[in-house]
Amino acid sequence: MTPSPTSQVDPRELANLLPQGTVLTDADIIESYRFDQARWQTAGVPLCVARPASADEVETIVRWAARHRVPIVPRGAGSGLSGGAAAIDDGIVLSLERMKRIVTIDRDAMFAVVEPGVINGDLKAACKEFGLWYPPDPASFTFSTMGGNVATNAGGLCCVKYGVTVDYVMGLEVVMADGTRLRTGGRTRKNVAGYDLTRLFVGSEGTLGVVTEITVRLRRLAPAGTTMVATFDSLRAAGEAVANIVKTCDPSLLEIMDGASIRAVEAHQPMDLDTTAAAMLFTRSETRGGASDEPDRLRQACEVARATSIYATEDEWEGEMFLQARRLAFPALEKLGSVLVDDVAVPITRLTEMIGRVEDIAKRTETHVVTVGHAGDGNLHPLVIYDGRDAESERRAIAAFEAIMDEAIAIGGTITGEHGVGTLKKAFLHRQLGEASIALHGRLKAAFDPLGIMNPGKVF
C-alpha cells in the first residue's frame, strides 16, 4: 500500500540537504524519469527526481523520505521491461545513474566492487583488461546498470552455462528504508554466516532497500570457441534441436529466434540473415575443431532435428555479429508497433510444448506474437505486437500476454525468468506462488520496510 505523504511536503527542503543539482523538480525533466521501457504501463507524477552521487547522499534522501513518509522508486538506467521503475504520485524517483565508479577490480582474488550506476558492459570491458570476465549479459548490457541487474536478477545469453546475476553477487551495501546502512555477504567465495540476505535483496526490485555498492565474483576470460547458427522450417523443430543439445552438450549460449523476428532484424539492420527460415538457433561451444568433439555434437543435434542449414565459425568477430542479430530483436520489433514483452520460463523438457502453446494462443487471440529467447535455459520472450492506437488490438494483445503466463504456470514454469514482476505481472504472482508464499513475502516486506515507502505497489 502506498504511504500517504505528510501534507504539503516541499522538495526544496530535501534539496537544501544535498549538493546543488541533486534534486530536480523541472516538469520536463521529471517526465523523462516517469517510465521504464514498459511504456504501456501507467506511471505517476513524482514529487521530484533525486540523483545522489554517493551512499551518504542516498542515506540523506531515504531518511528524509522516511520522516515524511514519501515513497521512493529506485532507478538505474530505466531499461526494465516490467514497470518496476515506474514513478509513483508524490514520490521520489531515486536515480542512481551518477553512482558509476568501479571501486576496485582484484585480479588475484577475482572480484570487483562497483557502484550501482556502473553499466554492465563497462564492467566487462574493465575486467577484460585484467584477463577477467563478468559473465551475466542481458541483451541490454551496453546500457543497463549493475544496480538494475541486481534489482531484477538479470540473466542473459551466456547464462545457460554460467548462471545469472545472483550467482555472482558476493556482497552488497544497502541503505534500508529507515536510512540504516547495511552490509551483506563479503569478499570470500564461501560464507554461511547467518541468513543469506544478499540473495534476498537480489531480485527484490527495490522493494526492500536501495543498493549502493555491489561486490561481484569474476571468472577468467572464456575462450572464443566455435559459434554455430542453424535454421529450421518450424519453431517446433528448433525446439527439438534445443532438447537434443542440452542432453548431449554444454554450450555457453543457446538462443532462438522465430521467422518474424529474423525478418524484423534484417529490415532494421541488414545482416544477410536467412529471412525464409521459420526459426534460427545460435549456439556456442568454448572449444574449436580438434580440441573437442562438442562442435560436432552440436551440429549432429541440429541435423537430427532436420535443420535446413548449419553454419559454424571460429572467427570471434563473425560470431559476435551473429549474436548481434539476437540482441537487436527487441528494438527491431518496436518498429512494428507497440510491444508487450513476456518473459516466461519452463522446464527444458517442456520447451517445445510451450512454443506450441504460444503459437496456439496467437491463433486463438488473433494476435501477432513473435518469439525469441534463451532456449538453453527454457526462458522464452514471446513478444506480442499490437496497434497501441486501437483499443480492440490492445485488448487482444493483453489477452494473449496473460494467456502465455497462464500456460507457463500450467506446465510447471514461471511468469518471469529474468525481467522481474514490477507492475506488469503482479496479478499473476499470486497464481504462481500461492497464498502461503505471498503471506510470507508480505511479512518479510513489512520487516524490512515497515512504513511501506520502498517502491510500493510493485511486485505485490
Coordinates of C-alpha atoms in Angstrom, one line a residue:
M1 CA 0.0 0.0 0.0
T2 CA 1.4 3.4 -0.9
P3 CA 2.0 5.6 2.1
S4 CA 0.3 8.9 2.5
P5 CA 3.0 11.7 2.4
T6 CA 2.9 14.4 5.1
S7 CA 0.7 17.2 3.7
Q8 CA 2.5 19.9 1.7
V9 CA 5.9 18.2 1.6
D10 CA 8.3 20.6 -0.1
P11 CA 11.1 19.0 -2.2
R12 CA 13.1 22.2 -1.6
E13 CA 13.6 21.0 1.9
L14 CA 15.3 17.9 0.6
A15 CA 17.3 19.9 -2.0
N16 CA 18.7 22.0 0.8
L17 CA 20.2 18.9 2.5
L18 CA 22.1 17.9 -0.7
P19 CA 24.6 19.3 -3.1
Q20 CA 23.2 21.7 -5.7
G21 CA 21.6 19.9 -8.7
T22 CA 21.0 16.7 -6.9
V23 CA 17.2 17.2 -6.6
L24 CA 15.4 18.0 -9.8
T25 CA 11.8 19.4 -10.0
D26 CA 11.5 20.7 -13.5
A27 CA 8.4 19.2 -15.1
D28 CA 10.1 18.2 -18.4
I29 CA 13.0 16.5 -16.6
I30 CA 10.6 14.7 -14.3
E31 CA 8.7 13.4 -17.4
S32 CA 11.8 11.7 -18.7
Y33 CA 12.1 9.7 -15.4
R34 CA 8.5 8.6 -15.1
F35 CA 8.6 5.4 -17.1
D36 CA 11.0 2.5 -17.7
Q37 CA 10.7 0.6 -21.0
A38 CA 7.3 -0.9 -20.1
R39 CA 5.7 2.2 -21.7
W40 CA 2.3 0.5 -21.8
Q41 CA 2.1 0.7 -18.0
T42 CA 0.8 3.7 -16.1
A43 CA 3.1 5.9 -14.1
G44 CA 2.6 8.6 -11.5
V45 CA 3.9 12.1 -11.3
P46 CA 6.6 12.2 -8.7
L47 CA 7.4 15.0 -6.3
C48 CA 11.0 15.1 -7.6
V49 CA 13.9 13.2 -9.1
A50 CA 16.9 12.8 -6.8
R51 CA 20.3 11.9 -8.3
P52 CA 22.7 11.2 -5.5
A53 CA 26.4 10.8 -6.2
S54 CA 27.3 8.8 -3.0
A55 CA 25.9 6.4 -0.5
D56 CA 25.9 9.2 2.1
E57 CA 23.6 11.2 -0.2
V58 CA 21.3 8.1 -0.6
E59 CA 21.1 7.8 3.1
T60 CA 20.1 11.5 3.5
I61 CA 17.4 11.1 0.9
V62 CA 16.0 7.9 2.4
R63 CA 16.0 9.4 6.0
W64 CA 14.1 12.4 4.7
A65 CA 11.6 10.3 2.8
A66 CA 11.0 8.1 5.9
R67 CA 10.5 11.1 8.1
H68 CA 7.8 12.5 5.7
R69 CA 6.5 9.1 4.6
V70 CA 7.3 9.8 0.9
P71 CA 7.6 6.7 -1.3
I72 CA 10.9 6.0 -3.1
V73 CA 11.3 4.4 -6.5
P74 CA 14.9 3.3 -7.0
R75 CA 16.0 3.6 -10.7
G76 CA 19.0 2.5 -12.7
A77 CA 19.0 3.2 -16.5
G78 CA 15.3 2.7 -16.9
S79 CA 15.9 -0.3 -19.1
G80 CA 13.5 -2.6 -17.2
L81 CA 10.6 -4.2 -19.1
S82 CA 8.1 -4.8 -16.3
G83 CA 7.3 -1.4 -14.8
G84 CA 9.5 -1.8 -11.8
A85 CA 10.9 1.7 -12.1
A86 CA 7.6 3.4 -13.0
A87 CA 7.2 6.6 -10.9
I88 CA 4.7 6.9 -8.1
D89 CA 2.5 10.0 -7.5
D90 CA 4.1 12.3 -4.9
G91 CA 7.1 10.1 -4.5
I92 CA 10.8 10.4 -5.2
V93 CA 12.4 8.8 -8.2
L94 CA 15.8 7.9 -6.8
S95 CA 18.1 7.7 -9.8
L96 CA 21.5 6.0 -9.1
E97 CA 22.9 6.9 -12.5
R98 CA 25.6 9.2 -11.1
M99 CA 27.0 6.5 -8.8
K100 CA 29.1 4.9 -11.5
R101 CA 32.5 4.2 -10.0
I102 CA 34.2 0.9 -10.4
V103 CA 35.7 0.9 -6.9
T104 CA 38.2 -1.9 -7.4
I105 CA 39.0 -4.9 -9.5
D106 CA 41.1 -7.5 -7.7
R107 CA 42.9 -9.6 -10.3
D108 CA 44.2 -12.1 -7.7
A109 CA 41.1 -12.7 -5.7
M110 CA 38.9 -12.4 -8.8
F111 CA 36.2 -10.0 -7.6
A112 CA 35.1 -6.4 -8.4
V113 CA 33.4 -3.8 -6.3
V114 CA 31.1 -1.4 -8.1
E115 CA 28.6 1.3 -7.5
P116 CA 25.0 0.6 -8.8
G117 CA 25.2 3.1 -11.7
V118 CA 28.0 1.2 -13.5
I119 CA 27.0 0.0 -16.9
N120 CA 27.2 -3.8 -17.2
G121 CA 29.2 -3.5 -20.5
D122 CA 31.6 -1.0 -18.9
L123 CA 32.4 -3.5 -16.1
K124 CA 33.0 -6.2 -18.7
A125 CA 35.4 -4.0 -20.6
A126 CA 37.3 -3.0 -17.5
C127 CA 37.6 -6.6 -16.3
K128 CA 38.9 -7.7 -19.7
E129 CA 42.0 -5.6 -19.2
F130 CA 42.9 -7.8 -16.3
G131 CA 42.1 -11.0 -18.2
L132 CA 38.9 -11.4 -16.2
W133 CA 35.2 -11.6 -17.1
Y134 CA 31.8 -10.8 -15.5
P135 CA 29.5 -13.3 -17.3
P136 CA 25.9 -12.1 -16.8
D137 CA 25.0 -10.4 -20.1
P138 CA 21.4 -9.2 -20.6
A139 CA 20.6 -8.1 -24.1
S140 CA 20.7 -4.5 -22.7
F141 CA 24.3 -5.0 -21.3
T142 CA 25.5 -1.9 -23.3
F143 CA 23.2 0.4 -21.3
S144 CA 21.7 -1.4 -18.3
T145 CA 23.2 -0.8 -14.9
M146 CA 24.6 -3.2 -12.3
G147 CA 22.1 -1.9 -9.8
G148 CA 19.2 -2.6 -12.2
N149 CA 20.6 -6.0 -12.9
V150 CA 20.7 -6.8 -9.2
A151 CA 17.2 -5.5 -8.7
T152 CA 15.8 -8.0 -11.3
N153 CA 18.4 -10.7 -11.0
A154 CA 19.1 -10.2 -14.7
G155 CA 20.2 -13.1 -16.9
G156 CA 21.3 -13.1 -20.5
L157 CA 22.7 -15.1 -23.4
C158 CA 25.5 -17.0 -21.7
C159 CA 23.6 -17.8 -18.5
V160 CA 22.7 -21.3 -19.8
K161 CA 26.2 -22.3 -18.7
Y162 CA 27.4 -19.6 -16.4
G163 CA 24.3 -18.6 -14.4
V164 CA 22.5 -15.3 -13.6
T165 CA 23.3 -12.2 -11.6
V166 CA 22.7 -13.8 -8.2
D167 CA 25.3 -16.4 -8.9
Y168 CA 28.0 -13.7 -9.0
V169 CA 26.9 -11.3 -6.3
M170 CA 29.1 -11.9 -3.2
G171 CA 28.0 -8.9 -1.1
L172 CA 26.0 -5.7 -1.1
E173 CA 25.8 -2.4 0.7
V174 CA 22.2 -1.4 1.1
V175 CA 20.5 1.7 2.6
M176 CA 17.5 0.4 4.4
A177 CA 14.1 2.0 4.5
D178 CA 14.9 3.9 7.7
G179 CA 18.3 5.1 6.4
T180 CA 20.3 2.5 8.2
R181 CA 23.4 1.3 6.2
L182 CA 23.6 -2.5 5.9
R183 CA 26.4 -4.7 4.5
T184 CA 25.6 -8.3 3.5
G185 CA 27.9 -11.1 2.4
G186 CA 31.6 -10.2 1.8
R187 CA 34.6 -10.9 -0.4
T188 CA 35.0 -14.6 0.3
R189 CA 33.9 -17.4 -2.0
K190 CA 32.3 -19.2 0.8
N191 CA 30.2 -17.6 3.5
V192 CA 27.4 -19.2 5.5
A193 CA 27.3 -16.8 8.5
G194 CA 23.7 -16.0 9.2
Y195 CA 20.8 -15.9 6.8
D196 CA 21.7 -15.2 3.1
L197 CA 20.5 -11.7 3.0
T198 CA 22.4 -11.0 -0.2
R199 CA 20.3 -13.4 -2.2
L200 CA 17.2 -12.0 -0.7
F201 CA 18.0 -8.5 -1.9
V202 CA 18.9 -9.7 -5.4
G203 CA 15.7 -9.8 -7.4
S204 CA 13.7 -7.7 -4.9
E205 CA 13.1 -4.9 -7.4
G206 CA 13.8 -2.1 -5.0
T207 CA 11.1 -3.1 -2.5
L208 CA 13.5 -3.8 0.4
G209 CA 16.1 -1.1 0.2
V210 CA 18.5 0.9 -2.0
V211 CA 21.6 -1.0 -3.2
T212 CA 24.6 1.4 -3.1
E213 CA 27.5 -1.0 -3.6
I214 CA 27.9 -4.4 -5.2
T215 CA 30.7 -6.9 -4.9
V216 CA 30.7 -9.5 -7.7
R217 CA 32.7 -12.6 -8.4
L218 CA 34.7 -12.7 -11.6
R219 CA 35.9 -15.5 -13.9
R220 CA 38.8 -15.9 -16.2
L221 CA 38.1 -14.9 -19.8
A222 CA 36.3 -17.6 -21.7
P223 CA 37.8 -18.7 -25.0
A224 CA 36.1 -17.6 -28.2
G225 CA 35.4 -21.1 -29.3
T226 CA 33.0 -22.0 -32.1
T227 CA 29.8 -20.2 -32.9
M228 CA 27.1 -22.1 -34.8
V229 CA 23.9 -20.9 -36.5
A230 CA 21.2 -23.3 -37.6
T231 CA 18.0 -22.6 -39.4
F232 CA 14.8 -24.7 -39.3
D233 CA 11.5 -24.8 -41.2
S234 CA 9.4 -24.6 -37.9
L235 CA 9.8 -23.4 -34.4
R236 CA 9.0 -26.8 -33.1
A237 CA 11.9 -28.4 -35.0
A238 CA 14.2 -25.7 -33.5
G239 CA 12.8 -26.7 -30.1
E240 CA 13.6 -30.3 -30.7
A241 CA 17.2 -29.3 -31.6
V242 CA 17.4 -27.5 -28.2
A243 CA 16.3 -30.6 -26.4
N244 CA 18.9 -32.6 -28.3
I245 CA 21.6 -30.1 -27.5
V246 CA 21.0 -29.9 -23.7
K247 CA 21.1 -33.7 -23.4
T248 CA 24.4 -34.1 -25.2
C249 CA 26.4 -30.8 -24.9
D250 CA 27.3 -28.0 -22.5
P251 CA 27.1 -24.9 -24.8
S252 CA 27.9 -21.4 -23.4
L253 CA 24.9 -20.0 -25.1
L254 CA 21.8 -21.3 -26.9
E255 CA 19.4 -18.7 -28.3
I256 CA 16.3 -18.9 -30.5
M257 CA 14.6 -16.5 -32.9
D258 CA 11.5 -17.2 -34.9
G259 CA 11.0 -16.2 -38.6
A260 CA 9.2 -12.9 -37.8
S261 CA 12.0 -11.7 -35.6
I262 CA 14.6 -12.7 -38.2
R263 CA 12.8 -10.6 -40.8
A264 CA 12.3 -7.7 -38.4
V265 CA 16.0 -7.6 -37.5
E266 CA 17.1 -7.9 -41.2
A267 CA 14.8 -4.9 -42.1
H268 CA 16.1 -3.0 -39.1
Q269 CA 19.8 -3.6 -39.8
P270 CA 20.7 -5.7 -42.9
M271 CA 22.9 -8.6 -41.9
D272 CA 22.3 -11.1 -44.7
L273 CA 20.1 -13.3 -42.4
D274 CA 18.0 -16.0 -44.0
T275 CA 14.6 -14.4 -44.0
T276 CA 12.9 -17.5 -45.4
A277 CA 13.7 -19.5 -42.2
A278 CA 10.9 -20.2 -39.7
A279 CA 13.4 -20.3 -36.9
M280 CA 17.1 -19.8 -36.1
L281 CA 19.3 -21.2 -33.3
F282 CA 22.5 -19.6 -32.2
T283 CA 24.8 -21.8 -30.1
R284 CA 28.4 -21.7 -29.0
S285 CA 31.0 -24.3 -27.8
E286 CA 34.0 -23.0 -26.0
T287 CA 36.2 -25.4 -28.0
R288 CA 37.5 -25.3 -31.5
G289 CA 37.8 -28.1 -34.0
G290 CA 40.2 -30.8 -32.8
A291 CA 40.2 -29.7 -29.2
S292 CA 36.9 -31.4 -28.5
D293 CA 34.1 -33.1 -30.4
E294 CA 31.5 -30.8 -28.9
P295 CA 31.1 -28.7 -32.1
D296 CA 30.4 -31.9 -34.0
R297 CA 27.8 -32.9 -31.4
L298 CA 26.1 -29.5 -31.6
R299 CA 25.9 -30.0 -35.4
Q300 CA 24.5 -33.5 -35.1
A301 CA 21.9 -32.4 -32.6
C302 CA 20.6 -29.9 -35.2
E303 CA 20.8 -32.3 -38.0
V304 CA 18.7 -34.9 -36.1
A305 CA 16.1 -32.1 -35.7
R306 CA 16.1 -31.6 -39.5
A307 CA 18.0 -28.2 -39.7
T308 CA 17.7 -26.7 -43.1
S309 CA 21.1 -25.1 -42.9
I310 CA 24.1 -25.1 -40.4
Y311 CA 26.9 -22.6 -40.4
A312 CA 29.8 -22.6 -37.9
T313 CA 32.7 -20.2 -37.4
E314 CA 35.7 -20.0 -35.2
D315 CA 36.1 -16.3 -36.0
E316 CA 35.3 -14.3 -32.9
W317 CA 34.2 -11.1 -34.7
E318 CA 31.9 -13.1 -37.0
G319 CA 30.4 -15.0 -34.1
E320 CA 29.6 -11.7 -32.3
M321 CA 28.0 -10.4 -35.4
F322 CA 25.6 -13.3 -35.4
L323 CA 24.8 -12.7 -31.7
Q324 CA 24.1 -9.0 -32.5
A325 CA 21.1 -10.2 -34.6
R326 CA 19.6 -11.8 -31.4
R327 CA 20.3 -8.7 -29.3
L328 CA 18.6 -6.4 -31.9
A329 CA 15.3 -8.3 -31.8
F330 CA 13.5 -6.0 -29.3
P331 CA 14.5 -2.7 -30.9
A332 CA 13.7 -4.1 -34.4
L333 CA 10.3 -5.3 -33.3
E334 CA 9.4 -1.9 -31.7
K335 CA 9.3 -0.6 -35.2
L336 CA 6.3 -2.9 -36.0
G337 CA 4.1 -1.4 -33.3
S338 CA 3.6 -1.4 -29.6
V339 CA 5.1 -4.5 -27.9
L340 CA 4.1 -6.5 -24.8
V341 CA 7.2 -8.4 -23.7
D342 CA 6.5 -11.8 -22.0
D343 CA 9.4 -13.5 -20.0
V344 CA 8.2 -16.9 -19.2
A345 CA 10.5 -19.8 -18.4
V346 CA 9.6 -23.5 -18.4
P347 CA 11.4 -26.8 -17.7
I348 CA 13.7 -27.6 -20.6
T349 CA 11.7 -30.8 -21.3
R350 CA 8.6 -28.7 -21.9
L351 CA 10.2 -26.0 -24.1
T352 CA 8.9 -27.4 -27.4
E353 CA 5.4 -27.8 -25.9
M354 CA 5.5 -24.2 -24.7
I355 CA 6.5 -22.9 -28.1
G356 CA 3.4 -24.8 -29.5
R357 CA 1.2 -23.3 -26.9
V358 CA 2.3 -19.8 -27.7
E359 CA 1.6 -20.4 -31.4
D360 CA -1.9 -21.7 -30.4
I361 CA -2.5 -18.6 -28.3
A362 CA -1.6 -16.3 -31.1
K363 CA -4.1 -18.0 -33.4
R364 CA -6.8 -18.1 -30.8
T365 CA -6.5 -14.4 -29.8
E366 CA -5.8 -13.3 -33.4
T367 CA -2.6 -11.5 -32.4
H368 CA 0.9 -11.2 -33.8
V369 CA 3.3 -13.0 -31.4
V370 CA 7.0 -13.1 -32.2
T371 CA 9.2 -15.5 -30.1
V372 CA 12.8 -15.1 -29.2
G373 CA 14.6 -16.3 -26.1
H374 CA 17.3 -18.1 -24.1
A375 CA 16.3 -21.5 -25.3
G376 CA 19.1 -23.3 -23.4
D377 CA 17.6 -22.5 -20.0
G378 CA 13.9 -22.6 -21.1
N379 CA 13.4 -18.8 -20.9
L380 CA 11.2 -17.5 -23.8
H381 CA 10.3 -14.0 -24.7
P382 CA 7.1 -14.1 -26.7
L383 CA 6.6 -10.5 -27.9
V384 CA 3.0 -9.5 -28.5
I385 CA 2.9 -6.8 -31.3
Y386 CA -0.2 -4.6 -31.4
D387 CA -1.6 -1.3 -32.5
G388 CA -1.4 1.0 -29.5
R389 CA -4.0 3.3 -31.1
D390 CA -6.6 0.6 -31.4
A391 CA -8.4 -0.4 -28.2
E392 CA -9.5 -3.8 -29.6
S393 CA -6.0 -4.6 -30.8
E394 CA -4.7 -3.8 -27.3
R395 CA -7.4 -5.9 -25.7
R396 CA -6.4 -8.9 -27.7
A397 CA -2.8 -8.3 -27.0
I398 CA -3.3 -8.3 -23.3
A399 CA -5.4 -11.4 -23.5
A400 CA -2.5 -13.2 -25.4
F401 CA 0.1 -11.8 -22.9
E402 CA -1.9 -13.1 -20.0
A403 CA -2.7 -16.5 -21.6
I404 CA 1.0 -17.1 -22.2
M405 CA 1.7 -16.6 -18.5
D406 CA -1.2 -18.9 -17.6
E407 CA 0.2 -21.6 -19.9
A408 CA 3.7 -21.3 -18.4
I409 CA 2.3 -21.8 -14.9
A410 CA 0.2 -24.7 -16.1
I411 CA 3.3 -26.7 -17.3
G412 CA 5.4 -26.0 -14.2
G413 CA 7.1 -22.8 -15.4
T414 CA 7.3 -19.2 -14.1
I415 CA 5.8 -15.9 -15.2
T416 CA 9.3 -14.3 -15.2
G417 CA 12.7 -15.7 -15.8
E418 CA 14.7 -12.5 -15.7
H419 CA 12.7 -9.3 -16.2
G420 CA 11.0 -9.2 -12.8
V421 CA 7.4 -8.7 -11.8
G422 CA 7.2 -4.9 -11.5
T423 CA 3.6 -3.7 -12.0
L424 CA 3.0 -5.8 -15.2
K425 CA 2.7 -9.2 -13.7
K426 CA 1.5 -8.6 -10.1
A427 CA -1.8 -10.3 -10.6
F428 CA -0.1 -13.5 -11.8
L429 CA 2.4 -13.7 -9.0
H430 CA -0.4 -15.0 -6.7
R431 CA -1.3 -17.7 -9.2
Q432 CA 2.2 -18.9 -9.3
L433 CA 3.3 -18.7 -5.6
G434 CA 0.1 -19.4 -3.7
E435 CA -1.3 -17.8 -0.6
A436 CA 1.2 -19.1 2.0
S437 CA 4.2 -17.8 0.0
I438 CA 2.5 -14.4 -0.7
A439 CA 1.7 -14.0 3.0
L440 CA 5.4 -14.8 3.9
H441 CA 6.6 -12.3 1.3
G442 CA 4.3 -9.7 2.9
R443 CA 5.8 -10.3 6.4
L444 CA 9.3 -10.1 5.0
K445 CA 8.5 -6.8 3.3
A446 CA 7.0 -5.4 6.5
A447 CA 10.1 -6.4 8.5
F448 CA 12.4 -4.6 6.0
D449 CA 10.2 -1.7 5.2
P450 CA 7.6 -1.1 8.0
L451 CA 6.5 2.2 6.6
G452 CA 5.9 0.8 3.1
I453 CA 7.9 3.5 1.3
M454 CA 10.3 1.3 -0.8
N455 CA 8.8 1.1 -4.3
P456 CA 5.3 0.5 -3.1
G457 CA 2.8 -1.1 -5.5
K458 CA 5.5 -3.1 -7.2
V459 CA 5.7 -6.9 -7.2
F460 CA 2.7 -7.2 -4.8

